[in-house]
Amino acid sequence: MEPARTIVELLGGEAEVARIAGVSITAPYRWQASKAKGGTGGVIPHWHIGKLLEHAEASGVALSAANFAPVIAAVANEPQMARAS
């Protein structure tokens, strides 16, 4: 589930993300699972985002806060509808 799947992949996989965030190995898997399966529906808990962004920057990984909220990025890239006069 996105965006967690892409972020975990960019940062080197579940074990590496667990190490960076200081969580159990199961946490990154839960972030990638649907809510129906006990996961977070692709959402990485906000309290881990700072650590993940710091690691990405130090490692030269192209990752920004916008990657954690793809809905915002998608809306920003949508063509604007013409307004009726």
mmCIF file of C-alpha atoms in Angstrom:
data_model
loop_
_atom_site.group_PDB
_atom_site.id
_atom_site.type_symbol
_atom_site.label_atom_id
_atom_site.label_comp_id
_atom_site.label_asym_id
_atom_site.label_seq_id
_atom_site.Cartn_x
_atom_site.Cartn_y
_atom_site.Cartn_z
ATOM 1 C CA MET A 1 0.000 0.000 0.000
ATOM 2 C CA GLU A 2 1.236 3.405 -0.926
ATOM 3 C CA PRO A 3 3.016 5.557 0.001
ATOM 4 C CA ALA A 4 4.631 3.302 2.621
ATOM 5 C CA ARG A 5 5.674 0.634 0.103
ATOM 6 C CA THR A 6 7.641 3.091 -2.040
ATOM 7 C CA ILE A 7 9.248 4.786 0.963
ATOM 8 C CA VAL A 8 10.323 1.467 2.491
ATOM 9 C CA GLU A 9 11.777 0.396 -0.849
ATOM 10 C CA LEU A 10 13.653 3.693 -1.310
ATOM 11 C CA LEU A 11 15.188 3.413 2.146
ATOM 12 C CA GLY A 12 16.468 -0.130 1.706
ATOM 13 C CA GLY A 13 13.692 -2.448 2.815
ATOM 14 C CA GLU A 14 11.786 -3.357 5.945
ATOM 15 C CA ALA A 15 14.790 -4.302 8.117
ATOM 16 C CA GLU A 16 16.613 -1.060 7.324
ATOM 17 C CA VAL A 17 13.526 1.085 7.897
ATOM 18 C CA ALA A 18 12.872 -0.681 11.206
ATOM 19 C CA ARG A 19 16.460 0.059 12.258
ATOM 20 C CA ILE A 20 16.223 3.722 11.218
ATOM 21 C CA ALA A 21 12.872 4.275 12.947
ATOM 22 C CA GLY A 22 13.797 2.250 16.038
ATOM 23 C CA VAL A 23 10.823 -0.093 15.692
ATOM 24 C CA SER A 24 10.309 -3.841 15.434
ATOM 25 C CA ILE A 25 10.781 -5.482 12.047
ATOM 26 C CA THR A 26 7.026 -6.014 11.827
ATOM 27 C CA ALA A 27 6.182 -2.293 11.885
ATOM 28 C CA PRO A 28 7.220 -1.480 8.284
ATOM 29 C CA TYR A 29 5.213 -4.493 7.115
ATOM 30 C CA ARG A 30 2.133 -3.189 8.978
ATOM 31 C CA TRP A 31 2.574 0.226 7.374
ATOM 32 C CA GLN A 32 2.289 -1.454 3.973
ATOM 33 C CA ALA A 33 -0.786 -3.541 4.819
ATOM 34 C CA SER A 34 -4.408 -2.548 4.379
ATOM 35 C CA LYS A 35 -6.438 -1.537 7.407
ATOM 36 C CA ALA A 36 -8.615 -4.596 6.836
ATOM 37 C CA LYS A 37 -5.517 -6.741 7.429
ATOM 38 C CA GLY A 38 -4.469 -4.875 10.574
ATOM 39 C CA GLY A 39 -2.162 -2.416 8.860
ATOM 40 C CA THR A 40 -2.135 1.340 8.547
ATOM 41 C CA GLY A 41 -3.339 1.460 4.956
ATOM 42 C CA GLY A 42 -0.036 2.692 3.552
ATOM 43 C CA VAL A 43 0.430 5.441 6.122
ATOM 44 C CA ILE A 44 3.678 5.738 8.064
ATOM 45 C CA PRO A 45 2.974 7.115 11.556
ATOM 46 C CA HIS A 46 3.935 10.785 11.742
ATOM 47 C CA TRP A 47 6.292 10.313 14.689
ATOM 48 C CA HIS A 48 8.683 8.315 12.437
ATOM 49 C CA ILE A 49 8.753 10.700 9.482
ATOM 50 C CA GLY A 50 11.474 12.996 10.851
ATOM 51 C CA LYS A 51 13.925 10.126 11.404
ATOM 52 C CA LEU A 52 13.230 8.687 7.984
ATOM 53 C CA LEU A 53 13.694 12.063 6.278
ATOM 54 C CA GLU A 54 16.945 12.719 8.178
ATOM 55 C CA HIS A 55 18.308 9.343 7.131
ATOM 56 C CA ALA A 56 17.249 9.884 3.511
ATOM 57 C CA GLU A 57 19.003 13.254 3.382
ATOM 58 C CA ALA A 58 22.190 11.880 4.966
ATOM 59 C CA SER A 59 22.156 8.956 2.530
ATOM 60 C CA GLY A 60 21.401 10.982 -0.591
ATOM 61 C CA VAL A 61 17.983 9.363 -1.086
ATOM 62 C CA ALA A 62 15.497 11.565 -2.928
ATOM 63 C CA LEU A 63 12.712 11.697 -0.360
ATOM 64 C CA SER A 64 10.705 14.652 0.910
ATOM 65 C CA ALA A 65 7.783 15.273 3.206
ATOM 66 C CA ALA A 66 5.512 15.305 0.149
ATOM 67 C CA ASN A 67 6.288 11.610 -0.397
ATOM 68 C CA PHE A 68 4.505 10.820 2.867
ATOM 69 C CA ALA A 69 1.277 12.493 1.685
ATOM 70 C CA PRO A 70 0.840 11.586 -1.998
ATOM 71 C CA VAL A 71 -2.708 12.931 -2.067
ATOM 72 C CA ILE A 72 -1.289 16.440 -1.723
ATOM 73 C CA ALA A 73 1.193 15.798 -4.535
ATOM 74 C CA ALA A 74 -1.515 14.331 -6.769
ATOM 75 C CA VAL A 75 -3.805 17.324 -6.229
ATOM 76 C CA ALA A 76 -0.948 19.740 -6.923
ATOM 77 C CA ASN A 77 -0.273 17.999 -10.249
ATOM 78 C CA GLU A 78 -3.902 17.903 -11.404
ATOM 79 C CA PRO A 79 -4.762 20.188 -14.287
ATOM 80 C CA GLN A 80 -6.858 23.090 -13.119
ATOM 81 C CA MET A 81 -10.424 23.161 -14.400
ATOM 82 C CA ALA A 82 -11.360 26.165 -16.420
ATOM 83 C CA ARG A 83 -13.685 28.447 -14.512
ATOM 84 C CA ALA A 84 -16.977 29.363 -16.075
ATOM 85 C CA SER A 85 -17.538 33.075 -16.535
#
